[in-house]
Coordinates of C-alpha atoms in Angstrom, one line a residue:
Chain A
X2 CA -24.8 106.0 -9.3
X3 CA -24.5 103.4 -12.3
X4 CA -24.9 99.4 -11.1
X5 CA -21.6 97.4 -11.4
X6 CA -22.2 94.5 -13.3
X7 CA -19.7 91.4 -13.0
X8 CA -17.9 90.8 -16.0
X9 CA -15.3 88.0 -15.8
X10 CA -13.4 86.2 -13.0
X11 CA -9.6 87.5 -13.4
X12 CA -8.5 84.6 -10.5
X13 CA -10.1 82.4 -7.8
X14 CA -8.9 81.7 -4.7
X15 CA -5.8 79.5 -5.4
X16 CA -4.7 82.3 -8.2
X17 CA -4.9 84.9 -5.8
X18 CA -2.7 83.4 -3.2
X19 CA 0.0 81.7 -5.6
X20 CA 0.2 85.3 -6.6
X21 CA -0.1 86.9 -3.2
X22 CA 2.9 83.9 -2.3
X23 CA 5.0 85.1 -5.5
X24 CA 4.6 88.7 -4.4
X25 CA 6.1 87.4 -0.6
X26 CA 8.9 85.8 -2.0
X27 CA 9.9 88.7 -4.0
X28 CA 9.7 91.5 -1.3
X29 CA 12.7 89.2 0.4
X30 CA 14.1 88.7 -2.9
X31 CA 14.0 92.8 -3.6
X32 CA 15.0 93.3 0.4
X33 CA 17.6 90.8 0.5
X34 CA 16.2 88.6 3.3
X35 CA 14.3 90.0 5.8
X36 CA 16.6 92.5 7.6
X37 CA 14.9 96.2 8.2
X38 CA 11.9 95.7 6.3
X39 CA 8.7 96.6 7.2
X40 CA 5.1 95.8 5.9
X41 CA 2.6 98.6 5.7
X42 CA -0.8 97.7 4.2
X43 CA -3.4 100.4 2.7
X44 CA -6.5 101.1 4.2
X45 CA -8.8 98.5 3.5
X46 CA -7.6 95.6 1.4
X47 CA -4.4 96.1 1.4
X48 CA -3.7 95.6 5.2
X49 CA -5.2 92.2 4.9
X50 CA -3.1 91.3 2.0
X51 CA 0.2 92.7 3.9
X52 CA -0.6 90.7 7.1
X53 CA -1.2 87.3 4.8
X54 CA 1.9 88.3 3.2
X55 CA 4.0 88.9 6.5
X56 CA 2.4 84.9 7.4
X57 CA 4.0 84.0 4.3
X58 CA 7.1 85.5 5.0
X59 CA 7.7 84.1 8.5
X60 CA 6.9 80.8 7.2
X61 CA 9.2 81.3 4.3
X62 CA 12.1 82.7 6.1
X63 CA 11.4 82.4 9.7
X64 CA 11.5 86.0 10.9
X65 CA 8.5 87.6 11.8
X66 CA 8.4 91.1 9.8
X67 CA 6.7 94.1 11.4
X68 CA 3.1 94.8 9.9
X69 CA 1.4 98.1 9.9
X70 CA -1.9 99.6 8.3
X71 CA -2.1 103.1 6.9
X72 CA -5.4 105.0 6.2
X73 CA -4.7 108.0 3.8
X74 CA -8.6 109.0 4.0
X75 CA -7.2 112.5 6.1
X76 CA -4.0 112.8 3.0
X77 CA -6.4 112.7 -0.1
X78 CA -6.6 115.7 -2.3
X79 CA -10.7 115.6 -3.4
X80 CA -12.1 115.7 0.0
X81 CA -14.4 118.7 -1.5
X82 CA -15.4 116.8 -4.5
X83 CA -16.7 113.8 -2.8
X84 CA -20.8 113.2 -2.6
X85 CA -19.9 111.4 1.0
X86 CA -17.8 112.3 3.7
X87 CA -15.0 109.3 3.7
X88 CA -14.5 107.8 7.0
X89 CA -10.9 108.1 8.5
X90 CA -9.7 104.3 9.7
X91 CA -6.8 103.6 11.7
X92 CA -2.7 104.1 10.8
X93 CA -1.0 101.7 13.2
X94 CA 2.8 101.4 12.0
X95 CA 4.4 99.3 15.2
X96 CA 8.0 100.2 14.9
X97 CA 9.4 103.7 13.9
X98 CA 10.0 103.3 10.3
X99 CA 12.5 105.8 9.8
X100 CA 15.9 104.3 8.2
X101 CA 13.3 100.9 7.1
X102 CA 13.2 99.7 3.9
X103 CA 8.7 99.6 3.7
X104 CA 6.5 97.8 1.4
X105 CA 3.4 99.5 0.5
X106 CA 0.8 96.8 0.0
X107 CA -2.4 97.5 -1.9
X108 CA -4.9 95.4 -3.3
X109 CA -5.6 97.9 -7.2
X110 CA -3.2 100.3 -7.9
X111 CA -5.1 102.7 -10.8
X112 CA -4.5 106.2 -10.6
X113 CA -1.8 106.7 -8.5
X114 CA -3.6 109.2 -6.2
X115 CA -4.0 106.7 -3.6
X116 CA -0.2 105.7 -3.4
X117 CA 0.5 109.6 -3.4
X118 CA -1.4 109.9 -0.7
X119 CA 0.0 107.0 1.0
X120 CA 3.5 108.0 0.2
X121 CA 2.8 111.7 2.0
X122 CA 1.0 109.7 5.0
X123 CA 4.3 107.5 5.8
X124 CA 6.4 110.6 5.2
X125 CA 4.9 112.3 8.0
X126 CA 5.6 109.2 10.4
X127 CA 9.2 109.3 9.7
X128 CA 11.6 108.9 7.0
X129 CA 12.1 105.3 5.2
X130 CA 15.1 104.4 3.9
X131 CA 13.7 102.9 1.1
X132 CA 9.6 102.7 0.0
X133 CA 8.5 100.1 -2.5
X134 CA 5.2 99.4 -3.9
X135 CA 3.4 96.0 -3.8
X136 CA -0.2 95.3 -5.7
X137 CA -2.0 92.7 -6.9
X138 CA -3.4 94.1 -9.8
X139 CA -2.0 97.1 -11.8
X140 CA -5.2 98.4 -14.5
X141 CA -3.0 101.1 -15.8
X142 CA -5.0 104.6 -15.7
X143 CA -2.0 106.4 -14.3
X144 CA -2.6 110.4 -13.2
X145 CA 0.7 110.8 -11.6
X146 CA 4.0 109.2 -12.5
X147 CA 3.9 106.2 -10.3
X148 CA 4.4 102.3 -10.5
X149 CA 4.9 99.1 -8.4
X150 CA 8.1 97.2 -8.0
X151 CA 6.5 94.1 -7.7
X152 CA 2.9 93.4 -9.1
X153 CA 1.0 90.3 -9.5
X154 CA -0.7 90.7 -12.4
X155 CA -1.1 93.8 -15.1
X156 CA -4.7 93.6 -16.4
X157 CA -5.4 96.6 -19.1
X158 CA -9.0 97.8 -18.5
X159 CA -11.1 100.8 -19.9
X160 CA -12.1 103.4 -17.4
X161 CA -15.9 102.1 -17.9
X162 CA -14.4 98.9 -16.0
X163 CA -13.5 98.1 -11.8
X164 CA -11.3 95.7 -10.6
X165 CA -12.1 94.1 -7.3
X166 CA -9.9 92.3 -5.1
X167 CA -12.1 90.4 -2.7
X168 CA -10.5 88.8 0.4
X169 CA -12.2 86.7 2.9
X170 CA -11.6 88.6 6.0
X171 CA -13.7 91.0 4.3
X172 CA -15.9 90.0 1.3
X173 CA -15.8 86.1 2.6
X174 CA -14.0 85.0 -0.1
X175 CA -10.8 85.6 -1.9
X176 CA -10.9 86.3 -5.8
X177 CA -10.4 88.9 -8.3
X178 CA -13.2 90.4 -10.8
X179 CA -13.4 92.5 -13.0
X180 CA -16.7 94.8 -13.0
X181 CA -18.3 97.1 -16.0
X182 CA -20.5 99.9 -14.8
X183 CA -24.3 100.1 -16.5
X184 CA -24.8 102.7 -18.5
Chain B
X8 CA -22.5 106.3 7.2
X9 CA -23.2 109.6 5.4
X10 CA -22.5 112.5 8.0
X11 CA -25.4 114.8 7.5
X12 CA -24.4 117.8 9.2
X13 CA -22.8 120.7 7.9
X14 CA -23.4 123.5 10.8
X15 CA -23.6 122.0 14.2
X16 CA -25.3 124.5 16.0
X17 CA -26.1 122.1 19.0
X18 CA -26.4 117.9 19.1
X19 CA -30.1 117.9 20.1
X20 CA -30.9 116.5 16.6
X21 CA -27.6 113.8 16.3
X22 CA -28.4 110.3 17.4
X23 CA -27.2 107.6 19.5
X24 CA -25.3 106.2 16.3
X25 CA -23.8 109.4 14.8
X26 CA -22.5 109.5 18.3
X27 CA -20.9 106.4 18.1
X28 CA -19.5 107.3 14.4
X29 CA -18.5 110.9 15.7
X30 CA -16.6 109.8 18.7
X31 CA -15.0 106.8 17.0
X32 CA -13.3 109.1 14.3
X33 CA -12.3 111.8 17.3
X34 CA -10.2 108.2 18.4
X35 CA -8.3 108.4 15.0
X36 CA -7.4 112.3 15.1
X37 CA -6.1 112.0 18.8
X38 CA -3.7 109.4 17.0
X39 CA -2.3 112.4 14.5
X40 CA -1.8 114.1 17.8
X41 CA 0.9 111.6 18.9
X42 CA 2.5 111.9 15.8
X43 CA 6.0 113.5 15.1
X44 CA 4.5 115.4 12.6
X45 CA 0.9 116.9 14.3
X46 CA -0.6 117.9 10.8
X47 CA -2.2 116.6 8.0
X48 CA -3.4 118.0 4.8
X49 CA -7.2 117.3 5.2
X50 CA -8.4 120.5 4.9
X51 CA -5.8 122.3 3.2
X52 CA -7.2 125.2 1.4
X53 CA -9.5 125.8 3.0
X54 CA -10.1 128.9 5.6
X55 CA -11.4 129.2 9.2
X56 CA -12.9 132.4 10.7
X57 CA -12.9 131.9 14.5
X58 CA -14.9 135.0 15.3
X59 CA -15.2 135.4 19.3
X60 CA -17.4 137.7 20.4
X61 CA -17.4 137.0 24.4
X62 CA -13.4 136.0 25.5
X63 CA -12.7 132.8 25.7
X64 CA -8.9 131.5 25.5
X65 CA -9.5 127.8 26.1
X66 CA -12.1 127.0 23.4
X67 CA -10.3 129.5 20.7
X68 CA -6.3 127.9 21.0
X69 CA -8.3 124.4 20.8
X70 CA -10.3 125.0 17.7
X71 CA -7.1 127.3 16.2
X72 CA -5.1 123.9 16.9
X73 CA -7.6 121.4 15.5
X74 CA -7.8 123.7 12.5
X75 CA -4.0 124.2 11.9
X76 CA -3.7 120.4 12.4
X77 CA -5.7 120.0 9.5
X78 CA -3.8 122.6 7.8
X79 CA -6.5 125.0 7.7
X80 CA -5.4 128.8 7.2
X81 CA -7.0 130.4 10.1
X82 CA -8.0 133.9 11.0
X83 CA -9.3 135.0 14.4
X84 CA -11.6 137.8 14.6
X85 CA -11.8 139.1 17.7
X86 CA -14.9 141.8 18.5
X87 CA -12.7 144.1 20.3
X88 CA -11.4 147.1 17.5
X89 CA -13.3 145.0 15.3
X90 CA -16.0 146.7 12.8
X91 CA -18.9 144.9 14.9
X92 CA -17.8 147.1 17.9
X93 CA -18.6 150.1 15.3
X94 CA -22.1 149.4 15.0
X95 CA -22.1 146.4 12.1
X96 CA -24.9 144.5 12.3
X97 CA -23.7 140.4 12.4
X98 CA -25.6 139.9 9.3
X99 CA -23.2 142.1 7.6
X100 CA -20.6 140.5 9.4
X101 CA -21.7 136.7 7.7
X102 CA -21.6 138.4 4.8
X103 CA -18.0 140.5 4.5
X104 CA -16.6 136.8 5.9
X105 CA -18.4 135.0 3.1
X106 CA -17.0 137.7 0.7
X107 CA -13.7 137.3 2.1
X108 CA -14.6 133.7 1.1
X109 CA -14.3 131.8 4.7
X110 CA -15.6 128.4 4.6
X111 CA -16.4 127.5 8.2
X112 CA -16.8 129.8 10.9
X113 CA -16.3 129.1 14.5
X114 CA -18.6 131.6 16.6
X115 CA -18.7 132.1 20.4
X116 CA -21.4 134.9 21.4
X117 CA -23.4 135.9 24.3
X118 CA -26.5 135.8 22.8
X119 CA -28.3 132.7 22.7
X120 CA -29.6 131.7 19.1
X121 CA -26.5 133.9 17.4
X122 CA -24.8 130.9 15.5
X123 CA -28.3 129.6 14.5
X124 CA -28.7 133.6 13.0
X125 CA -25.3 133.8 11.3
X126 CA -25.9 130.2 9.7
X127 CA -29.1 131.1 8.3
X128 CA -27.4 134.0 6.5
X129 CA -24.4 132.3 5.3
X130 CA -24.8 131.0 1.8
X131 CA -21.8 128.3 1.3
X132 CA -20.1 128.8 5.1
X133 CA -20.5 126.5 7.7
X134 CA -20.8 127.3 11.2
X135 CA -20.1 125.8 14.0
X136 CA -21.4 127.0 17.5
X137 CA -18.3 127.9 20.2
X138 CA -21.2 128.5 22.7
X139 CA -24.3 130.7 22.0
X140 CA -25.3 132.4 25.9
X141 CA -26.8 130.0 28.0
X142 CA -27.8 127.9 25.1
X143 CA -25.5 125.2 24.1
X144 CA -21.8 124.8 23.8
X145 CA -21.9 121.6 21.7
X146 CA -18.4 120.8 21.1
X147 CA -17.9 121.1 25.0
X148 CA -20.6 118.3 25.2
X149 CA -18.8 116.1 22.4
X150 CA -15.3 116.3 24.3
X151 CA -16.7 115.5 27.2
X152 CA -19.1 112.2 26.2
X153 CA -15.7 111.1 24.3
X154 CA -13.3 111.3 27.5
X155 CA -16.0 109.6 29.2
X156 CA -16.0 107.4 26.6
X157 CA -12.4 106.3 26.4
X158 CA -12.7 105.5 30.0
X159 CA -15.9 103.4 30.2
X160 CA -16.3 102.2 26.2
X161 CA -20.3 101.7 26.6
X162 CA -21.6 104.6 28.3
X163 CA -25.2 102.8 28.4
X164 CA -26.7 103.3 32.1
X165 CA -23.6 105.0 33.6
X166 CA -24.6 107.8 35.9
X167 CA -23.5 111.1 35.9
X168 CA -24.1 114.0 38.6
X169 CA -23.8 117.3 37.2
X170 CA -23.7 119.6 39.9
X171 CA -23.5 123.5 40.2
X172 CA -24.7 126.3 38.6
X173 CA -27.0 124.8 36.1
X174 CA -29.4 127.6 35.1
X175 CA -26.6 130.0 33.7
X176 CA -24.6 126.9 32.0
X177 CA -24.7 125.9 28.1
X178 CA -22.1 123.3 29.0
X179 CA -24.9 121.5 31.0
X180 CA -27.7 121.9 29.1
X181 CA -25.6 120.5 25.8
X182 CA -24.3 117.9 28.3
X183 CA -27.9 116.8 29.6
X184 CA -28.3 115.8 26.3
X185 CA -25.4 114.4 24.8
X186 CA -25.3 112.0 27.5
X187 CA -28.9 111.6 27.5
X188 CA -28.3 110.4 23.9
X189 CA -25.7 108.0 24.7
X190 CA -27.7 106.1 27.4
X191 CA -26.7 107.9 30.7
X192 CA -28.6 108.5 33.6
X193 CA -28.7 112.1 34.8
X194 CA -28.8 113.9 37.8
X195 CA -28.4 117.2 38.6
X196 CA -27.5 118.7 41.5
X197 CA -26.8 122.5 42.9
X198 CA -28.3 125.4 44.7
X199 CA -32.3 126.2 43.7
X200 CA -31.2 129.5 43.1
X201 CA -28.9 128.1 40.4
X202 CA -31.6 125.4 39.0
X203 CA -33.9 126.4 35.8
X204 CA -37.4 125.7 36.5
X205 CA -38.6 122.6 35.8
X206 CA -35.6 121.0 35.0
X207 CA -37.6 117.6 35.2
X208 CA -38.3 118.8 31.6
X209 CA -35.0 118.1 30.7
X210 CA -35.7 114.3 31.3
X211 CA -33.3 114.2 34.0
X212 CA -33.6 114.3 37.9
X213 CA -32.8 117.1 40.7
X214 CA -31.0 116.6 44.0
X215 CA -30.6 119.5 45.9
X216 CA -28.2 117.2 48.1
X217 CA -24.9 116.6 46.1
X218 CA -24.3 114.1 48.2
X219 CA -27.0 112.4 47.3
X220 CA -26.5 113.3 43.6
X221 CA -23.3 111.5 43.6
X222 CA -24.0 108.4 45.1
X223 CA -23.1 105.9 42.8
X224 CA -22.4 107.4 40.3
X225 CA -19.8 106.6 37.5
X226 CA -19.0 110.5 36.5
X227 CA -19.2 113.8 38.4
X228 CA -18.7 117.0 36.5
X229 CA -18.5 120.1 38.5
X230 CA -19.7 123.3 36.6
X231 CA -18.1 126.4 36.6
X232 CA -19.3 128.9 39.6
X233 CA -18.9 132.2 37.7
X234 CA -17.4 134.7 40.8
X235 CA -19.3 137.7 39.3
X236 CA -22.6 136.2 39.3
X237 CA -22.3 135.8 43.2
X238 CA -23.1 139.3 43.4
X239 CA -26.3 138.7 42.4
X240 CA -26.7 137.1 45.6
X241 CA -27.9 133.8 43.9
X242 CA -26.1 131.9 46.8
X243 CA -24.8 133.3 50.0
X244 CA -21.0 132.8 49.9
X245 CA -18.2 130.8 48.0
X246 CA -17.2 129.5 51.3
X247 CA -20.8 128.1 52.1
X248 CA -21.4 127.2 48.1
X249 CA -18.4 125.3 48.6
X250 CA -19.0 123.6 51.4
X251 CA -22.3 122.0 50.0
X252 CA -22.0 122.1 46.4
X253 CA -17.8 122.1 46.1
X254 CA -16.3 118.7 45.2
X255 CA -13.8 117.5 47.8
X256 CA -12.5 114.1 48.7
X257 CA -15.4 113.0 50.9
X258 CA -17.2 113.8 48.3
X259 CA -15.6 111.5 45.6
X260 CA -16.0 108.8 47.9
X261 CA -19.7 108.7 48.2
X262 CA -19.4 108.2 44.1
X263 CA -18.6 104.9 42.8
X264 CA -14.8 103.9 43.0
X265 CA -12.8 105.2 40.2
X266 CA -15.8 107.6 39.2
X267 CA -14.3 110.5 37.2
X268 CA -14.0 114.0 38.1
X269 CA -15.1 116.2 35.0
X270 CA -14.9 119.9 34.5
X271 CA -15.4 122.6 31.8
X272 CA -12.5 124.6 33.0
X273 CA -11.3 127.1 34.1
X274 CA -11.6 125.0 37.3
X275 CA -12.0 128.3 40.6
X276 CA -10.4 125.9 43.2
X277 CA -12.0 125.7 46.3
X278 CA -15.5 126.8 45.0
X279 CA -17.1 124.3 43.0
X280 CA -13.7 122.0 43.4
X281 CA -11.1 121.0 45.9
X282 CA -7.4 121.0 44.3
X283 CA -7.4 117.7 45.8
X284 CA -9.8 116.6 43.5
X285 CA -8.5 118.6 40.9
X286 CA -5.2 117.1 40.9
X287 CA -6.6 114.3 42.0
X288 CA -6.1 110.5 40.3
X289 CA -9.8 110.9 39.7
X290 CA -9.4 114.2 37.8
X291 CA -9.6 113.9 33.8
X292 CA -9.9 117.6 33.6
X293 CA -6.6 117.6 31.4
X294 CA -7.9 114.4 29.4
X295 CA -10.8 117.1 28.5
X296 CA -8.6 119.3 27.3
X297 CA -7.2 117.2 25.3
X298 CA -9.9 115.8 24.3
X299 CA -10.9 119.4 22.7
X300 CA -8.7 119.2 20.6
X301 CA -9.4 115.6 18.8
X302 CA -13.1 115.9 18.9
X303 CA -12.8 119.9 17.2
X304 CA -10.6 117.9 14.4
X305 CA -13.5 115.5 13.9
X306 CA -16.2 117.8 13.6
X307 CA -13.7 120.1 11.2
X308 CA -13.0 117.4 9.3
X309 CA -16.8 115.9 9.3
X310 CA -18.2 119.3 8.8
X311 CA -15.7 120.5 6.0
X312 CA -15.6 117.8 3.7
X313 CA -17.5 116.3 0.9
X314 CA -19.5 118.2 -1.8
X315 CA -21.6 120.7 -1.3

């Protein structure tokens, strides 16, 4: 498998959460307040980034939004064409979600795949009222005809390129690079 | 972790940590169970053979289930009016399935070393062994170490009597080692007659006493007495098997407090155990079954996915 090599820093720490804070104060914008909605972060970053942005939220507005996490490893449509057997995390949605209006929160949105997944996952658990998509970074690449209502930041990338969102509860620090494979 | 097996024939060759991996992903398919909607797409497309050749009700709706909540197509081939009962040898057998183009095949036979046979002549299929004579019954083994599991999180030096009828049983020979693996101490227990030879082999200990065997300890799993191997006259009577072998309340007690009662199933009550243990608040005899169920989805899933 080629090496990723890091390319650029895209935003450090106090980029990522004035974005992650602009991205909280349009959910309640887009929801109206706070009133039905429901936070459901993808399996891995993105449940971090939902639970910072339900802190956000309370703060903001003073209502404590529910927070899920949704793992769409078992929904994915390559399972045969991966080297490695994916792992299957945890789905833990804590209220019934049917007639909510949910945020999906993920850190990259890039193909779409993953959101179509997640979109067949939270199906399955009941039926939303409304589903809306929240990411950081959009790097275009689309395979399926999908996009996020409310996105930090649209970087345009070649396919040669990754985008990671690093956050601290996981990588120990929170910023966004962007990668390029060795050839 | 990269999951290296593909056939599980028995789980003398997993370790402690693929264990630990295995059991903790059976946690997230008991969770689909719970769900409104018990099904996911995770192996859609693909298709299961469940091909029993000795009866077996329990272990066939509990893999048919696991499979269908993956989304599996499923076929069961039963041996009775099937073309093995015409004289086809089980090598043809793997390979009309393969033809057919099955991708994993469940297979319960009488004979031991039968699922290792049909995986060595499978090209792509995977196999997965429902039981092979007195062999090994892995996926028995793996529901069981994950109910006991749930219960106690670290299994590491818990105790565990397994008492009965030893020398005829897969279940405890797949059990003597899964539990092994995971850190228990083991003790078996049960009449002589029923004991393989040198079960010291086994690295585990023998008490003829099960009262003795149970002393202490955290888990006591009763083995199945099979009625029509008391003709052989390997123990005098049920009556007398249960009275020093059969689990009861004053056996339980001698156990430590809130020790489990474990069983294969079908449970004979009164032989190897009371119905007051059965029923008991010790029992998790119905945790097991459900436990079956999520631990056949993991090793479905595990087994079935990624390149090959």
């Amino acid at each position: 498998m080629a090496e990723l090599r890091e390319k650029a820093q895209l935003m450090d720490s106090q980029d990522l959460n004035r974005v992650i804070r602009r991205i909280a104060h349009e959910m309640v914008e887009h929801n109206k307040g706070t009133e039905n909605m429901v936070l459901v972060g993808i399996h891995r970053r993105g449940v971090y980034i939902a639970r910072r942005l339900q802190k956000l939220i309370e703060e903001a507005e003073g209502q404590k939004v529910p927070c899920g996490e949704l793992d769409i490893t078992l929904y994915r449509d390559d399972l045969t064409a991966l080297a490695e057997q994916p792992i299957i995390h945890s789905t833990r949605i804590p209220v019934d979600i049917a007639g909510k209006h949910v945020f999906l929160v993920d850190d990259v949105l890039f193909t779409g795949r993953t959101v179509r997944a997640a979109l067949e996952a939270l199906v399955d658990l009941g039926r939303p009222q409304i589903v809306q998509l929240a990411v950081i970074i959009d790097r275009g690449h689309r395979e399926l005809p999908i996009h996020a209502d409310i996105c930090g930041k649209k970087v345009p990338t070649s396919k040669n390129e990754v985008i990671e969102v690093k956050v601290s509860e996981l990588d120990g620090k929170d910023e966004v690079v962007i990668c390029e494979r060795d050839a | 972790m990269t999951w290296r097996h593909r056939s599980v024939i028995d789980v003398d060759d997993w370790t402690r940590e693929e264990f630990l991996f295995f059991l903790d992903q059976s946690r997230h398919m008991e969770n689909v169970m719970d769900r409104p909607v018990k099904k996911v797409p995770a192996l859609r497309g693909k298709m299961c053979v469940n091909l029993f050749f000795e009866n077996s009700t329990r272990t066939r709706v509990s893999f048919e289930l696991a499979e269908k909540m993956l989304s599996a197509d499923v076929v069961n081939w039963s041996v009775s009016g099937s073309s093995t009962a015409k004289g086809e040898t089980m090598r043809d057998t793997a390979w009309t399935l393969e033809a057919m183009g099955a991708d994993i095949v469940v297979m319960r036979h009488g004979a031991v070393g039968a699922a290792q046979y049909l995986a060595s002549k499978l090209k792509h299929g995977i196999v997965l062994n429902a039981g092979d004579g007195t062999h090994a019954h892995p996926t028995q083994a793996l529901l069981d170490v994950y109910t006991a599991w749930k219960h106690f999180g670290s299994l590491e030096g818990r105790k565990i009597a397994l008492v009965g009828d030893v020398l005829h049983s897969r279940v405890a020979r797949s059990d003597v080692i899964a539990f092994k693996t995971m850190g228990c101490e083991v003790v078996l227990s049960g009449p002589p007659t029923l004991m393989p030879r040198e079960v010291e082999c086994l690295g585990v200990t023998y008490e003829r006493d099960a009262r003795k065997a149970v002393e202490d300890a955290d888990m006591v799993y009763l083995l199945r007495i099979q009625r029509e191997r008391q003709q052989d006259g390997l123990f005098p009577s049920v009556d007398e098997y249960h009275r020093w072998w059969g689990a009861d309340e004053e056996l339980m007690k001698l156990a430590k407090p809130g020790a489990l009662a474990m069983h294969p199933g079908p449970i004979n009550r009164g032989v190897e155990i009371a119905s007051e243990v059965a029923d008991g608040h010790q029992s998790v005899i119905l945790e097991q079954v459900r436990s079956g169920v999520a631990t056949r989805m993991a090793l479905l899933y595990l087994c079935g996915g990624g390149a090959r």
